[in-house]
Amino acid sequence: MRLSGRATIPRIIGRFVVPALFAAVFAAPLWFMVVGSLRPAGLPPPRTLEILPPEPTLAAYARLPELIPLFRYLANSALVVALAVPLTVVVASLTGFGLRLLAPTARRRVVLGLLAVLLVPATAVWATRFELFRLAGVVDTYVPLLAPAVLAGNPFLVLLYAWSFGGVPESQLQAARLEGAGWLTVWRRVALPQVRPATLAVAVLAFTFHWANFIDPLLYLHSGDRYTYPLGLQFLRLLNPTDWPLLMAGCVVATVPCVLVFLLAQRILLHDDPLAALRSGGRS
């Protein structure tokens, strides 16, 4: 049965127009940063919507390494992310799987406890955490930056995994146990492959948090050769607070990795074979 023209118009609006409007709203700040970074040095941000500056130039990007050790800061941030993201995924998934195995009454109590932890503001524990890390002698190292990953990053990530593992049939878990598999083997071979969307979501959220983390490096890092890129952006703002194209170029460099990780995760999630998605992404 063919749909009439009146029936197709709302469908087209709901399927294409509305998502395009939402995408435009989220992409507008990114485009504003890119356009602002292409303006000549010394020009203020545009007062009206600007598709491209009158004389676009990449001079701001060339000046970034001259003012701050750009590549060292990027390498430090990449090192923290490379260690923190796998840790977060492993700890959050193990904790969420353990929560899935609890009895319903105990599970509800743990969930309420995690929700209570979510209500605690981060500023309330800064002083206590700093004192603990100072007594442990790990200030000015990457250990305080990796500590959130060892604690699963955020209770929300644990709850996300617990909710996802709830969709794994109990019969599969018990069948694996009857075959002699331990709970770690059941987690790795039975449960974890079935919650791939949750794993991708946790990995993207962990990457974004650790890549953009500014407060922890500011509190715990004192040596300049250990600074991460968010601190570099702060120093760039202090060195040249009125050079808007330079500041926008620094923001673009900070944002591009997060956008690429999000697009890669979306491509893998929508593809039937993650390895094939990665191979096709490398050829494109």
CSV table of C-alpha atoms in Angstrom, one decimal:
chain,number,residue,atom,x,y,z
A,1,MET,CA,0.0,0.0,0.0
A,2,ARG,CA,1.4,3.4,-1.0
A,3,LEU,CA,1.4,6.3,1.3
A,4,SER,CA,-0.2,9.5,0.3
A,5,GLY,CA,1.7,12.8,0.0
A,6,ARG,CA,0.3,14.0,3.2
A,7,ALA,CA,1.5,11.0,5.1
A,8,THR,CA,5.0,11.2,3.7
A,9,ILE,CA,5.6,14.9,4.6
A,10,PRO,CA,5.5,14.4,8.4
A,11,ARG,CA,7.6,11.2,8.0
A,12,ILE,CA,10.3,13.1,6.0
A,13,ILE,CA,10.3,15.9,8.6
A,14,GLY,CA,10.7,13.4,11.5
A,15,ARG,CA,13.3,11.4,9.8
A,16,PHE,CA,15.5,14.0,8.1
A,17,VAL,CA,14.6,17.6,9.0
A,18,VAL,CA,14.4,17.2,12.8
A,19,PRO,CA,17.7,15.3,13.1
A,20,ALA,CA,19.4,17.8,10.7
A,21,LEU,CA,18.3,20.6,13.0
A,22,PHE,CA,19.6,18.9,16.1
A,23,ALA,CA,22.9,18.2,14.3
A,24,ALA,CA,23.2,21.8,13.3
A,25,VAL,CA,22.6,23.0,16.8
A,26,PHE,CA,25.4,20.8,18.1
A,27,ALA,CA,27.7,21.4,15.2
A,28,ALA,CA,27.4,25.2,15.3
A,29,PRO,CA,29.9,25.7,18.2
A,30,LEU,CA,32.4,23.5,16.4
A,31,TRP,CA,32.0,25.5,13.2
A,32,PHE,CA,32.3,28.7,15.2
A,33,MET,CA,35.7,27.5,16.6
A,34,VAL,CA,37.0,26.4,13.2
A,35,VAL,CA,36.0,29.7,11.5
A,36,GLY,CA,37.4,31.7,14.4
A,37,SER,CA,40.7,29.9,14.2
A,38,LEU,CA,41.0,30.7,10.5
A,39,ARG,CA,40.8,34.5,11.0
A,40,PRO,CA,43.9,36.6,10.7
A,41,ALA,CA,45.8,37.4,13.9
A,42,GLY,CA,44.5,40.1,16.1
A,43,LEU,CA,40.9,40.1,14.7
A,44,PRO,CA,38.1,39.8,17.3
A,45,PRO,CA,35.4,37.1,16.9
A,46,PRO,CA,32.8,37.9,14.3
A,47,ARG,CA,29.7,39.7,15.6
A,48,THR,CA,27.4,38.0,13.0
A,49,LEU,CA,27.2,34.5,11.6
A,50,GLU,CA,30.2,33.9,9.3
A,51,ILE,CA,30.6,31.0,7.0
A,52,LEU,CA,34.2,31.7,6.3
A,53,PRO,CA,36.5,34.7,7.3
A,54,PRO,CA,37.4,37.2,4.5
A,55,GLU,CA,41.0,36.0,4.4
A,56,PRO,CA,41.2,32.5,5.9
A,57,THR,CA,44.7,31.5,7.2
A,58,LEU,CA,46.3,28.7,9.1
A,59,ALA,CA,48.7,31.1,10.8
A,60,ALA,CA,47.2,30.5,14.3
A,61,TYR,CA,47.9,26.7,14.1
A,62,ALA,CA,51.5,27.4,13.1
A,63,ARG,CA,52.0,29.7,16.1
A,64,LEU,CA,50.6,27.2,18.6
A,65,PRO,CA,53.9,25.2,19.0
A,66,GLU,CA,55.8,28.5,19.3
A,67,LEU,CA,54.0,29.6,22.4
A,68,ILE,CA,53.5,26.3,24.2
A,69,PRO,CA,55.1,22.8,24.0
A,70,LEU,CA,52.0,21.6,22.0
A,71,PHE,CA,53.2,18.1,21.1
A,72,ARG,CA,54.5,17.3,24.6
A,73,TYR,CA,51.1,18.3,26.1
A,74,LEU,CA,49.2,16.3,23.6
A,75,ALA,CA,51.5,13.3,24.2
A,76,ASN,CA,50.9,13.5,27.9
A,77,SER,CA,47.2,13.7,27.5
A,78,ALA,CA,47.3,10.7,25.1
A,79,LEU,CA,49.3,8.7,27.6
A,80,VAL,CA,46.7,9.4,30.4
A,81,VAL,CA,43.9,8.5,28.1
A,82,ALA,CA,45.6,5.3,26.8
A,83,LEU,CA,45.9,4.1,30.4
A,84,ALA,CA,42.6,5.4,31.9
A,85,VAL,CA,40.1,4.3,29.2
A,86,PRO,CA,40.9,0.6,29.3
A,87,LEU,CA,41.1,0.7,33.1
A,88,THR,CA,37.7,2.4,33.3
A,89,VAL,CA,36.1,-0.1,30.9
A,90,VAL,CA,37.5,-3.1,32.8
A,91,VAL,CA,36.7,-1.9,36.3
A,92,ALA,CA,33.2,-0.5,35.4
A,93,SER,CA,32.3,-3.7,33.5
A,94,LEU,CA,33.5,-6.0,36.3
A,95,THR,CA,31.6,-4.0,38.9
A,96,GLY,CA,28.5,-3.8,36.8
A,97,PHE,CA,28.6,-7.6,36.2
A,98,GLY,CA,29.1,-8.2,39.9
A,99,LEU,CA,26.1,-6.0,40.5
A,100,ARG,CA,24.1,-8.0,38.0
A,101,LEU,CA,24.9,-11.2,39.9
A,102,LEU,CA,23.6,-9.9,43.3
A,103,ALA,CA,20.2,-10.9,44.7
A,104,PRO,CA,17.5,-8.4,43.9
A,105,THR,CA,17.4,-6.9,47.4
A,106,ALA,CA,21.1,-6.5,47.6
A,107,ARG,CA,21.2,-5.0,44.1
A,108,ARG,CA,18.6,-2.4,45.0
A,109,ARG,CA,20.7,-1.4,48.0
A,110,VAL,CA,23.9,-1.1,46.0
A,111,VAL,CA,22.1,1.0,43.3
A,112,LEU,CA,20.7,3.3,46.0
A,113,GLY,CA,24.3,3.7,47.3
A,114,LEU,CA,25.6,4.5,43.9
A,115,LEU,CA,22.9,7.0,43.3
A,116,ALA,CA,23.8,8.6,46.7
A,117,VAL,CA,27.4,8.8,45.6
A,118,LEU,CA,26.3,10.6,42.4
A,119,LEU,CA,24.8,13.3,44.5
A,120,VAL,CA,28.1,14.2,46.2
A,121,PRO,CA,29.6,17.2,44.4
A,122,ALA,CA,33.2,16.7,43.2
A,123,THR,CA,34.3,19.9,45.0
A,124,ALA,CA,33.5,18.3,48.4
A,125,VAL,CA,36.2,15.7,48.1
A,126,TRP,CA,39.0,17.8,46.4
A,127,ALA,CA,40.8,18.6,49.7
A,128,THR,CA,40.5,15.1,51.1
A,129,ARG,CA,41.8,13.5,47.9
A,130,PHE,CA,44.7,15.9,47.7
A,131,GLU,CA,45.7,15.1,51.2
A,132,LEU,CA,45.5,11.4,50.6
A,133,PHE,CA,47.6,11.6,47.5
A,134,ARG,CA,50.1,13.9,49.3
A,135,LEU,CA,50.5,11.4,52.1
A,136,ALA,CA,51.0,8.6,49.6
A,137,GLY,CA,53.7,10.6,47.8
A,138,VAL,CA,52.1,10.5,44.4
A,139,VAL,CA,51.5,14.2,43.9
A,140,ASP,CA,53.1,15.4,40.6
A,141,THR,CA,52.6,12.0,39.0
A,142,TYR,CA,49.9,10.6,36.8
A,143,VAL,CA,48.5,8.4,39.6
A,144,PRO,CA,45.9,10.9,40.8
A,145,LEU,CA,44.8,11.4,37.2
A,146,LEU,CA,44.3,7.6,36.8
A,147,ALA,CA,42.6,7.1,40.2
A,148,PRO,CA,39.1,7.8,38.8
A,149,ALA,CA,39.7,5.0,36.3
A,150,VAL,CA,40.7,2.5,39.0
A,151,LEU,CA,37.4,3.5,40.7
A,152,ALA,CA,35.4,2.9,37.5
A,153,GLY,CA,35.4,6.6,36.6
A,154,ASN,CA,31.9,7.4,37.7
A,155,PRO,CA,29.0,5.4,39.4
A,156,PHE,CA,26.9,6.2,36.4
A,157,LEU,CA,29.2,4.0,34.2
A,158,VAL,CA,28.8,1.1,36.7
A,159,LEU,CA,25.0,1.6,36.5
A,160,LEU,CA,25.1,1.7,32.8
A,161,TYR,CA,26.9,-1.7,32.7
A,162,ALA,CA,24.6,-3.2,35.3
A,163,TRP,CA,21.6,-2.2,33.3
A,164,SER,CA,23.1,-3.6,30.1
A,165,PHE,CA,24.1,-6.9,31.8
A,166,GLY,CA,20.6,-7.2,32.9
A,167,GLY,CA,19.7,-8.1,29.4
A,168,VAL,CA,21.9,-11.1,29.3
A,169,PRO,CA,19.7,-14.2,29.9
A,170,GLU,CA,20.3,-16.0,33.2
A,171,SER,CA,20.2,-19.3,31.4
A,172,GLN,CA,23.4,-18.4,29.4
A,173,LEU,CA,25.3,-17.5,32.6
A,174,GLN,CA,24.2,-20.7,34.4
A,175,ALA,CA,25.0,-22.8,31.3
A,176,ALA,CA,28.5,-21.5,31.2
A,177,ARG,CA,28.9,-22.1,34.9
A,178,LEU,CA,27.7,-25.7,34.5
A,179,GLU,CA,30.4,-26.2,31.8
A,180,GLY,CA,33.1,-25.3,34.4
A,181,ALA,CA,33.7,-21.7,33.5
A,182,GLY,CA,34.6,-19.3,36.3
A,183,TRP,CA,32.8,-16.0,36.8
A,184,LEU,CA,35.7,-14.1,35.1
A,185,THR,CA,35.5,-16.3,32.1
A,186,VAL,CA,31.7,-15.9,32.0
A,187,TRP,CA,32.2,-12.1,32.2
A,188,ARG,CA,34.7,-12.1,29.4
A,189,ARG,CA,33.3,-14.6,27.0
A,190,VAL,CA,29.6,-14.6,27.6
A,191,ALA,CA,28.4,-11.3,29.1
A,192,LEU,CA,30.8,-8.7,27.8
A,193,PRO,CA,30.4,-9.5,24.1
A,194,GLN,CA,26.6,-9.0,24.4
A,195,VAL,CA,26.9,-5.4,25.8
A,196,ARG,CA,29.1,-3.9,23.1
A,197,PRO,CA,27.1,-0.7,22.9
A,198,ALA,CA,27.6,-0.1,26.6
A,199,THR,CA,31.3,-0.7,26.3
A,200,LEU,CA,31.6,1.8,23.4
A,201,ALA,CA,29.5,4.4,25.4
A,202,VAL,CA,31.7,3.9,28.5
A,203,ALA,CA,34.9,4.1,26.4
A,204,VAL,CA,33.7,7.4,24.7
A,205,LEU,CA,32.6,8.9,28.0
A,206,ALA,CA,35.9,7.9,29.7
A,207,PHE,CA,37.9,9.3,26.8
A,208,THR,CA,36.1,12.6,26.9
A,209,PHE,CA,36.4,12.9,30.7
A,210,HIS,CA,40.2,12.2,30.9
A,211,TRP,CA,41.1,14.1,27.7
A,212,ALA,CA,39.2,17.2,28.9
A,213,ASN,CA,40.1,16.8,32.6
A,214,PHE,CA,41.5,20.2,33.8
A,215,ILE,CA,41.0,20.2,37.6
A,216,ASP,CA,43.0,17.1,38.4
A,217,PRO,CA,46.1,18.1,36.4
A,218,LEU,CA,45.9,21.6,37.9
A,219,LEU,CA,45.7,20.2,41.5
A,220,TYR,CA,48.3,17.4,41.2
A,221,LEU,CA,50.8,18.2,38.5
A,222,HIS,CA,53.7,20.6,39.2
A,223,SER,CA,56.3,19.8,36.7
A,224,GLY,CA,56.0,21.4,33.3
A,225,ASP,CA,57.0,18.3,31.4
A,226,ARG,CA,54.0,16.4,32.8
A,227,TYR,CA,51.3,19.0,32.0
A,228,THR,CA,48.4,17.8,29.9
A,229,TYR,CA,46.8,19.7,27.1
A,230,PRO,CA,43.9,21.3,29.1
A,231,LEU,CA,46.6,23.0,31.2
A,232,GLY,CA,48.3,24.1,28.0
A,233,LEU,CA,45.2,25.8,26.9
A,234,GLN,CA,45.0,27.7,30.2
A,235,PHE,CA,48.6,28.8,29.7
A,236,LEU,CA,47.8,29.9,26.2
A,237,ARG,CA,45.0,32.0,27.4
A,238,LEU,CA,47.2,33.6,30.0
A,239,LEU,CA,50.0,34.3,27.5
A,240,ASN,CA,47.8,35.9,24.9
A,241,PRO,CA,44.3,36.5,26.2
A,242,THR,CA,43.2,38.8,23.3
A,243,ASP,CA,44.4,36.7,20.3
A,244,TRP,CA,41.1,35.0,19.6
A,245,PRO,CA,42.2,33.1,16.5
A,246,LEU,CA,45.0,31.6,18.5
A,247,LEU,CA,42.7,30.6,21.3
A,248,MET,CA,40.2,29.1,18.9
A,249,ALA,CA,42.9,27.1,17.2
A,250,GLY,CA,43.9,25.7,20.6
A,251,CYS,CA,40.2,24.7,21.2
A,252,VAL,CA,40.0,23.1,17.8
A,253,VAL,CA,43.0,20.9,18.5
A,254,ALA,CA,41.5,19.9,21.9
A,255,THR,CA,38.1,19.1,20.3
A,256,VAL,CA,39.2,17.1,17.2
A,257,PRO,CA,40.2,13.9,19.1
A,258,CYS,CA,36.9,13.8,20.9
A,259,VAL,CA,34.9,14.2,17.7
A,260,LEU,CA,37.0,11.5,15.9
A,261,VAL,CA,36.5,9.1,18.8
A,262,PHE,CA,32.8,9.7,18.8
A,263,LEU,CA,32.5,9.2,15.0
A,264,LEU,CA,34.6,6.0,15.2
A,265,ALA,CA,32.5,4.6,18.0
A,266,GLN,CA,29.3,5.4,16.0
A,267,ARG,CA,30.7,3.7,12.9
A,268,ILE,CA,31.7,0.6,14.9
A,269,LEU,CA,28.3,0.5,16.7
A,270,LEU,CA,26.3,0.7,13.4
A,271,HIS,CA,28.5,-1.8,11.6
A,272,ASP,CA,27.8,-5.5,11.8
A,273,ASP,CA,31.6,-6.4,12.0
A,274,PRO,CA,33.7,-3.9,14.1
A,275,LEU,CA,36.9,-5.1,12.5
A,276,ALA,CA,35.5,-4.6,9.0
A,277,ALA,CA,34.4,-1.1,10.1
A,278,LEU,CA,37.9,-0.3,11.2
A,279,ARG,CA,39.4,-1.6,8.0
A,280,SER,CA,36.9,0.3,5.8
A,281,GLY,CA,37.5,3.4,7.9
A,282,GLY,CA,41.2,3.1,7.3
A,283,ARG,CA,40.8,2.8,3.5
A,284,SER,CA,38.5,5.8,3.3
